[in-house]
Amino acid sequence: MLKIQNLHTFYGNSHILQGVDLFIKKGEIVSLLGRNGVGRSTLCKSIMGLVRATGSIYYNGTEIIGLPSHQIAHQGIGYVPEDRSIFPGLTVLQNLELGMKNVKKTGRWGLDDMFRLFPQLEERKNLQGELLSGGEQQMLAMCRTLMGNPDLMMIDEPTEGLAPRLVQEIGDFLQEIAGHGISTLLVEQKLSITLNISQRLYIMGHGKIVFEGTPQNLEDYPRIRQEWLEV
Amino acid sequence: MLEFVTFSLLNSLVYGMLLFLLSSGLTLIFSMMGVLNFAHASFYMIGAYVAYQVSTWVGFWPALLIAPGIVGIIGALVERYGLRKVHQYGQLAELLFTFGLAFIIEELVIMIWGRVGVDYKIPSSLEFTLFDLFDTSFPAYKAFMLVISVSIFLVLYYVLVRTRVGLIIQAALSHPEMVGALGHDVPKMFMLVFGGGSALAGVAGVIGGNALITEPAMAAQLGTIVFVVIVVGGMGSLTGALVASLLISFLQTFAIGFDYSLYDLVNAMDTWPFLSEAAGPWNDLLHVKVAQTGPVLPYLLLVLVLVVRPKGLMGVRET
Ligand SMILES: Nc1ncnc2c1ncn2[C@@H]1O[C@H](COP(=O)(O)OP(=O)(O)OP(=O)(O)O)[C@@H](O)[C@H]1O
Ligand SMILES: [Mg+2]
């Protein structure tokens, strides 16, 4: 459903993405791993139309490269950025409402579903976004994007800085939404949860994909792990 | 004294709310788009001139609606076909663009209406005294200005806090990219806010141009004060803009009505007789009347705020 070919992205003169190829099928959880600064977030932003890129990004049969990001969102791609971008002065409910693209058309997901997935959010629904803890902000950011009814979710480092129990909760969440046919591009730094929940994974090093395969495949290449993942 | 205080309060409320009409749009545009619009007060001027022109044809009341509409459309077009194109070249380019725009608008106004001011008058239907208190009378037109500006404040507040468009605007104040990624047309919102902010400045021109003065220098005059307002209030804070508008207006109005100098104070206290014989610049300073400091006070406040509280009085992002 998503097929990226020969993607290049520049920040000024620095060549960040140097010909990335990647695909995701329907309902798949695909992980994108790599060390700090290799360009994982830049790939998400390029797909979302937030930075200018060249190459080809095919989504459900349409070329989306160069489209403004709100149109890409309407094609069915959802994005949860690394910094979570919670609207600080707005309440949890208002943040969720802004996830809906159209208030008149009810999508697959409603507020009830969000509160079932993360009961904490219901308790805090009238609290301002800036008052939430890091974990709660992550939950809110994911639910907000889900309210927009995406077919593909790109989630950038959701477990960063969270306690193991929360990491587990987020893993469960990702598997639950995958069960509804939503595809996921999960960006992480380390293997941790990705080994258990993703069908395939990509490893990125310095703007290029250096490994592509299943978690089992990776076990046959300890050198790749050593070189591109471990410190 | 009571008379002085009452009327100074009323006058500064009228003038302060006029400042708010200008500063609210400017501060919203700044915090949402990151553009410090030097041409903002030029839209105030266009509002006054267009209202003058329209009112010579069909009278003041239609002009009250038509002029802000025209200014709003001009503002939206400037965003759509000017700023949006310049945006890719960065903030400095945008700043220079609005700077140039202010000059172009001023020159155009001079070309069309001439270098001297035009005779834009208060409508005769509002040219009466609303009430007399002590020995001073309060004109109906000032009350009218207050009604218009307060109503606009209330509508603006309602739109921002209660409507979906307002919610999207509020969200875009902090994370415009995220708002776009959630599927909302942020460029359209920018155009709307820029057009709306310009229209508010236009309203200020329509109701202020005839009460104050309608001439090519009016934009530059009020423009600097409006910048002081948004810096003092805190960039991007609507509440800050309201508070600072009123504060600066109070300062100026009260100073102007205060016809005493330091010398008078010293004299009245009769303690330092030698001071009255002091010579040179000190003596001059002593004799400056508070009224004469009126125009400087906003800038003094600006410097003070920048030193003590650089974020401005309410320099957190508007919630
Ligand atoms: N706005 C920007 N301007 C210039 N360079 C940037 C910008 N954003 C990122 N970079 C650079 O691009 C490279 C890739 O950054 P990116 O954020 O994609 O990395 P990442 O893999 O997500 O790593 P991490 O999230 O751990 O920082 C880095 O070297 C970074 O310094
Ligand atoms: Mg990153």
Coordinates of C-alpha atoms and ligand atoms in Angstrom, one line a residue, chain A residues 40-41 82 156-157, ligand 2:
Chain A
R40 CA 14.6 8.1 10.5
S41 CA 12.5 11.2 11.5
E82 CA 8.8 12.3 18.0
D156 CA 8.2 8.2 15.7
E157 CA 9.9 6.7 18.8
Ligands
MG2 MG 14.2 11.1 15.1

